[in-house]
Amino acid sequence: MAGLARRLSSVVMPSVMAVCIAFSMVEQAAATSPEETVGALSEHFAAVPTMTGEFLQFNPDGQQTGGTFYLERPGRIRFNYEKPNPVEVISNGKTVAVHNRKLKTWNFYPLDKTPLKLLLADKIEFSPETVRSVTNDTDMTTIVMGDDKIFGDSEITLMFDPNDFDLRQWTIKDAKGAETSVMVFNVQKNVAIPDRLFKFDERAILMRRQQGNNN
């Protein structure tokens, strides 16, 4: 009988401990207010002004593509897509440029009119106008952000590791509800990034385009 009790104890006790630990983690997550979470994330943003690594992008049509990225807050990011994808996306802090090397085309968008601006900010401010929801789970901290006056129905969902607040993924939903997700990995933080990676001459590109249209 004593042997049976010992065997039951060896099986039951680890399960009980696991449940208690999980419950404790849930309580801890629940005890963290949205304001506290945003404050901690904002501090982390300020502490990590630069990062580089690899990314995997999931498009609304189900296609996947990847490459390398370079990020420098505030406002600057570059995505180099793997071949055969000829696209590179560059934000210089004011303008987001989409360059198709194969077609030799450039498209420009004001950064402050896209939800990408919120990802590239040097801090996150807890504001009812921009922060739509904050969720603390044991495996992920998630913040949904947007601005009806600027982005309309578009929004960005930022996902962080709950332990160190490192950025893991973001999803941008456009005004039509289509979602594009980007997962980052093999990330190096606080590294020197050449300034040239974020540069493009928008004025010269537009002038060449205009000259081509006139010919």
mmCIF file of C-alpha atoms in Angstrom:
data_model
loop_
_atom_site.group_PDB
_atom_site.id
_atom_site.type_symbol
_atom_site.label_atom_id
_atom_site.label_comp_id
_atom_site.label_asym_id
_atom_site.label_seq_id
_atom_site.Cartn_x
_atom_site.Cartn_y
_atom_site.Cartn_z
ATOM 1 C CA MET A 1 0.000 0.000 0.000
ATOM 2 C CA ALA A 2 2.829 2.336 0.905
ATOM 3 C CA GLY A 3 4.463 1.541 -2.447
ATOM 4 C CA LEU A 4 1.269 2.440 -4.290
ATOM 5 C CA ALA A 5 1.075 5.712 -2.398
ATOM 6 C CA ARG A 6 4.648 6.544 -3.330
ATOM 7 C CA ARG A 7 3.999 5.760 -6.990
ATOM 8 C CA LEU A 8 0.847 7.897 -7.006
ATOM 9 C CA SER A 9 2.744 10.696 -5.322
ATOM 10 C CA SER A 10 5.520 10.542 -7.926
ATOM 11 C CA VAL A 11 2.935 10.870 -10.702
ATOM 12 C CA VAL A 12 0.504 13.336 -9.156
ATOM 13 C CA MET A 13 2.889 15.803 -7.502
ATOM 14 C CA PRO A 14 4.688 16.902 -10.701
ATOM 15 C CA SER A 15 1.309 17.435 -12.368
ATOM 16 C CA VAL A 16 0.072 19.477 -9.424
ATOM 17 C CA MET A 17 3.263 21.545 -9.457
ATOM 18 C CA ALA A 18 2.920 22.177 -13.190
ATOM 19 C CA VAL A 19 -0.669 23.346 -12.743
ATOM 20 C CA CYS A 20 0.339 25.614 -9.859
ATOM 21 C CA ILE A 21 3.182 27.150 -11.872
ATOM 22 C CA ALA A 22 0.930 27.704 -14.879
ATOM 23 C CA PHE A 23 -1.750 29.251 -12.668
ATOM 24 C CA SER A 24 0.837 31.501 -11.061
ATOM 25 C CA MET A 25 2.025 32.678 -14.478
ATOM 26 C CA VAL A 26 -1.545 33.444 -15.534
ATOM 27 C CA GLU A 27 -2.098 35.413 -12.319
ATOM 28 C CA GLN A 28 1.121 37.337 -12.901
ATOM 29 C CA ALA A 29 0.153 38.171 -16.481
ATOM 30 C CA ALA A 30 -3.313 39.232 -15.390
ATOM 31 C CA ALA A 31 -1.851 41.435 -12.651
ATOM 32 C CA THR A 32 0.109 43.496 -15.181
ATOM 33 C CA SER A 33 -1.996 46.424 -16.332
ATOM 34 C CA PRO A 34 -2.044 47.568 -19.972
ATOM 35 C CA GLU A 35 -0.360 50.814 -18.925
ATOM 36 C CA GLU A 36 2.463 48.919 -17.195
ATOM 37 C CA THR A 37 2.949 46.652 -20.188
ATOM 38 C CA VAL A 38 3.122 49.557 -22.632
ATOM 39 C CA GLY A 39 5.515 51.374 -20.302
ATOM 40 C CA ALA A 40 7.855 48.378 -20.141
ATOM 41 C CA LEU A 41 7.744 47.943 -23.912
ATOM 42 C CA SER A 42 8.435 51.630 -24.440
ATOM 43 C CA GLU A 43 11.534 51.369 -22.244
ATOM 44 C CA HIS A 44 12.668 48.352 -24.250
ATOM 45 C CA PHE A 45 12.161 50.249 -27.535
ATOM 46 C CA ALA A 46 14.388 53.032 -26.216
ATOM 47 C CA ALA A 47 17.047 50.520 -25.134
ATOM 48 C CA VAL A 48 17.170 48.812 -28.555
ATOM 49 C CA PRO A 49 17.424 51.541 -31.209
ATOM 50 C CA THR A 50 18.899 49.227 -33.850
ATOM 51 C CA MET A 51 18.487 45.598 -34.854
ATOM 52 C CA THR A 52 19.086 43.352 -37.816
ATOM 53 C CA GLY A 53 18.173 39.788 -38.637
ATOM 54 C CA GLU A 54 16.134 37.539 -40.865
ATOM 55 C CA PHE A 55 12.413 37.677 -41.565
ATOM 56 C CA LEU A 56 9.678 35.483 -42.947
ATOM 57 C CA GLN A 57 6.680 37.242 -44.486
ATOM 58 C CA PHE A 58 3.213 35.739 -44.868
ATOM 59 C CA ASN A 59 1.154 37.514 -47.532
ATOM 60 C CA PRO A 60 -2.664 37.749 -47.697
ATOM 61 C CA ASP A 61 -2.716 35.324 -50.649
ATOM 62 C CA GLY A 62 -0.931 32.672 -48.597
ATOM 63 C CA GLN A 63 2.446 33.072 -50.258
ATOM 64 C CA GLN A 64 5.578 33.196 -48.128
ATOM 65 C CA THR A 65 8.788 35.071 -48.733
ATOM 66 C CA GLY A 66 11.767 36.003 -46.625
ATOM 67 C CA GLY A 67 15.047 37.827 -46.448
ATOM 68 C CA THR A 68 17.055 40.110 -44.196
ATOM 69 C CA PHE A 69 16.004 43.302 -42.436
ATOM 70 C CA TYR A 70 17.728 46.303 -40.878
ATOM 71 C CA LEU A 71 15.917 48.548 -38.397
ATOM 72 C CA GLU A 72 16.957 51.829 -36.842
ATOM 73 C CA ARG A 73 14.546 53.816 -34.724
ATOM 74 C CA PRO A 74 13.040 56.218 -35.204
ATOM 75 C CA GLY A 75 11.562 55.685 -38.625
ATOM 76 C CA ARG A 76 14.112 53.696 -40.597
ATOM 77 C CA ILE A 77 13.904 50.123 -41.862
ATOM 78 C CA ARG A 78 15.033 48.101 -44.850
ATOM 79 C CA PHE A 79 13.816 44.721 -46.140
ATOM 80 C CA ASN A 80 15.966 42.853 -48.659
ATOM 81 C CA TYR A 81 13.940 39.974 -50.071
ATOM 82 C CA GLU A 82 15.587 36.727 -51.107
ATOM 83 C CA LYS A 83 15.879 35.897 -54.803
ATOM 84 C CA PRO A 84 13.984 35.458 -57.015
ATOM 85 C CA ASN A 85 11.914 38.206 -55.343
ATOM 86 C CA PRO A 86 13.310 41.450 -56.851
ATOM 87 C CA VAL A 87 11.743 43.775 -54.270
ATOM 88 C CA GLU A 88 13.354 45.854 -51.557
ATOM 89 C CA VAL A 89 11.450 48.078 -49.130
ATOM 90 C CA ILE A 90 13.193 51.063 -47.557
ATOM 91 C CA SER A 91 12.024 53.688 -45.081
ATOM 92 C CA ASN A 92 14.315 56.681 -44.603
ATOM 93 C CA GLY A 93 12.348 58.118 -41.694
ATOM 94 C CA LYS A 94 9.917 60.116 -43.797
ATOM 95 C CA THR A 95 9.096 58.059 -46.869
ATOM 96 C CA VAL A 96 8.604 54.346 -47.494
ATOM 97 C CA ALA A 97 9.984 53.298 -50.882
ATOM 98 C CA VAL A 98 9.156 50.036 -52.652
ATOM 99 C CA HIS A 99 11.776 49.281 -55.291
ATOM 100 C CA ASN A 100 11.359 46.512 -57.854
ATOM 101 C CA ARG A 101 14.836 45.951 -59.268
ATOM 102 C CA LYS A 102 13.583 43.719 -62.081
ATOM 103 C CA LEU A 103 10.941 46.141 -63.350
ATOM 104 C CA LYS A 104 13.051 49.173 -62.380
ATOM 105 C CA THR A 105 10.080 50.798 -60.661
ATOM 106 C CA TRP A 106 9.795 52.848 -57.477
ATOM 107 C CA ASN A 107 6.672 53.602 -55.434
ATOM 108 C CA PHE A 108 6.666 56.056 -52.539
ATOM 109 C CA TYR A 109 4.387 56.375 -49.504
ATOM 110 C CA PRO A 110 4.508 58.838 -46.574
ATOM 111 C CA LEU A 111 5.667 56.901 -43.504
ATOM 112 C CA ASP A 112 3.353 58.832 -41.184
ATOM 113 C CA LYS A 113 0.356 57.633 -43.221
ATOM 114 C CA THR A 114 1.145 53.946 -42.702
ATOM 115 C CA PRO A 115 0.866 51.766 -39.557
ATOM 116 C CA LEU A 116 4.560 50.974 -40.051
ATOM 117 C CA LYS A 117 5.177 54.315 -38.351
ATOM 118 C CA LEU A 118 4.030 52.805 -35.041
ATOM 119 C CA LEU A 119 6.520 49.930 -35.313
ATOM 120 C CA LEU A 120 9.373 52.331 -36.036
ATOM 121 C CA ALA A 121 8.605 54.827 -33.268
ATOM 122 C CA ASP A 122 11.288 55.247 -30.622
ATOM 123 C CA LYS A 123 8.680 54.663 -27.924
ATOM 124 C CA ILE A 124 5.130 53.418 -27.455
ATOM 125 C CA GLU A 125 2.714 55.832 -25.822
ATOM 126 C CA PHE A 126 -0.342 54.477 -24.040
ATOM 127 C CA SER A 127 -3.102 56.474 -25.686
ATOM 128 C CA PRO A 128 -6.730 55.559 -26.398
ATOM 129 C CA GLU A 129 -6.227 57.029 -29.874
ATOM 130 C CA THR A 130 -3.456 54.576 -30.797
ATOM 131 C CA VAL A 131 -3.484 51.569 -28.435
ATOM 132 C CA ARG A 132 -6.565 49.465 -29.142
ATOM 133 C CA SER A 133 -5.790 46.436 -26.988
ATOM 134 C CA VAL A 134 -3.059 44.915 -24.826
ATOM 135 C CA THR A 135 -2.952 41.178 -24.111
ATOM 136 C CA ASN A 136 -0.543 39.465 -21.716
ATOM 137 C CA ASP A 137 -0.292 35.701 -22.199
ATOM 138 C CA THR A 138 2.294 33.269 -20.895
ATOM 139 C CA ASP A 139 3.836 32.854 -24.350
ATOM 140 C CA MET A 140 3.257 36.255 -25.985
ATOM 141 C CA THR A 141 2.555 39.901 -25.212
ATOM 142 C CA THR A 142 0.393 41.460 -27.922
ATOM 143 C CA ILE A 143 -0.460 45.096 -28.619
ATOM 144 C CA VAL A 144 -2.911 46.157 -31.314
ATOM 145 C CA MET A 145 -2.357 49.738 -32.481
ATOM 146 C CA GLY A 146 -3.932 52.079 -34.981
ATOM 147 C CA ASP A 147 -5.214 55.595 -35.505
ATOM 148 C CA ASP A 148 -8.634 56.096 -37.079
ATOM 149 C CA LYS A 149 -7.849 59.684 -38.063
ATOM 150 C CA ILE A 150 -4.661 58.763 -39.915
ATOM 151 C CA PHE A 151 -4.846 55.095 -40.896
ATOM 152 C CA GLY A 152 -8.618 54.564 -40.985
ATOM 153 C CA ASP A 153 -9.382 50.890 -40.443
ATOM 154 C CA SER A 154 -5.749 49.846 -40.902
ATOM 155 C CA GLU A 155 -3.918 48.622 -37.810
ATOM 156 C CA ILE A 156 -0.738 46.907 -36.699
ATOM 157 C CA THR A 157 -0.436 44.095 -34.173
ATOM 158 C CA LEU A 158 2.925 43.864 -32.405
ATOM 159 C CA MET A 159 3.910 40.613 -30.696
ATOM 160 C CA PHE A 160 6.671 40.416 -28.096
ATOM 161 C CA ASP A 161 8.366 37.811 -25.939
ATOM 162 C CA PRO A 162 6.732 38.268 -22.494
ATOM 163 C CA ASN A 163 10.007 37.692 -20.650
ATOM 164 C CA ASP A 164 12.422 40.084 -22.351
ATOM 165 C CA PHE A 165 10.010 42.104 -24.561
ATOM 166 C CA ASP A 166 11.991 41.297 -27.697
ATOM 167 C CA LEU A 167 9.984 41.806 -30.881
ATOM 168 C CA ARG A 168 8.919 38.509 -32.435
ATOM 169 C CA GLN A 169 6.298 39.329 -35.050
ATOM 170 C CA TRP A 170 3.979 41.979 -36.387
ATOM 171 C CA THR A 171 0.863 41.890 -38.531
ATOM 172 C CA ILE A 172 -0.442 44.785 -40.607
ATOM 173 C CA LYS A 173 -4.127 44.745 -41.531
ATOM 174 C CA ASP A 174 -5.132 47.089 -44.320
ATOM 175 C CA ALA A 175 -8.411 48.951 -44.694
ATOM 176 C CA LYS A 176 -9.934 45.990 -46.564
ATOM 177 C CA GLY A 177 -9.022 43.522 -43.826
ATOM 178 C CA ALA A 178 -6.153 41.823 -45.680
ATOM 179 C CA GLU A 179 -3.339 40.843 -43.321
ATOM 180 C CA THR A 180 0.410 40.650 -43.902
ATOM 181 C CA SER A 181 2.490 39.107 -41.113
ATOM 182 C CA VAL A 182 6.237 39.337 -40.589
ATOM 183 C CA MET A 183 8.127 37.026 -38.223
ATOM 184 C CA VAL A 184 11.697 37.953 -37.248
ATOM 185 C CA PHE A 185 14.450 35.637 -36.022
ATOM 186 C CA ASN A 186 18.239 35.418 -35.626
ATOM 187 C CA VAL A 187 18.005 39.015 -34.440
ATOM 188 C CA GLN A 188 21.068 41.013 -33.406
ATOM 189 C CA LYS A 189 20.375 44.073 -31.271
ATOM 190 C CA ASN A 190 22.205 47.384 -30.912
ATOM 191 C CA VAL A 191 24.459 46.859 -33.911
ATOM 192 C CA ALA A 192 25.987 49.478 -36.182
ATOM 193 C CA ILE A 193 24.070 49.758 -39.458
ATOM 194 C CA PRO A 194 25.501 51.652 -42.455
ATOM 195 C CA ASP A 195 23.538 54.829 -43.089
ATOM 196 C CA ARG A 196 23.519 54.136 -46.835
ATOM 197 C CA LEU A 197 21.097 51.227 -46.349
ATOM 198 C CA PHE A 198 18.307 53.694 -45.596
ATOM 199 C CA LYS A 199 19.055 56.187 -48.344
ATOM 200 C CA PHE A 200 17.433 56.755 -51.729
ATOM 201 C CA ASP A 201 17.146 59.897 -53.829
ATOM 202 C CA GLU A 202 13.398 60.279 -54.235
ATOM 203 C CA ARG A 203 13.686 63.577 -56.082
ATOM 204 C CA ALA A 204 16.130 62.196 -58.670
ATOM 205 C CA ILE A 205 14.008 59.073 -59.164
ATOM 206 C CA LEU A 206 10.861 61.135 -59.739
ATOM 207 C CA MET A 207 12.693 63.424 -62.160
ATOM 208 C CA ARG A 208 13.899 60.451 -64.205
ATOM 209 C CA ARG A 209 10.368 59.083 -64.221
ATOM 210 C CA GLN A 210 8.999 62.396 -65.452
ATOM 211 C CA GLN A 211 11.629 62.614 -68.182
ATOM 212 C CA GLY A 212 10.754 59.091 -69.286
ATOM 213 C CA ASN A 213 7.069 59.989 -69.492
ATOM 214 C CA ASN A 214 7.845 63.037 -71.616
ATOM 215 C CA ASN A 215 9.838 61.036 -74.174
#
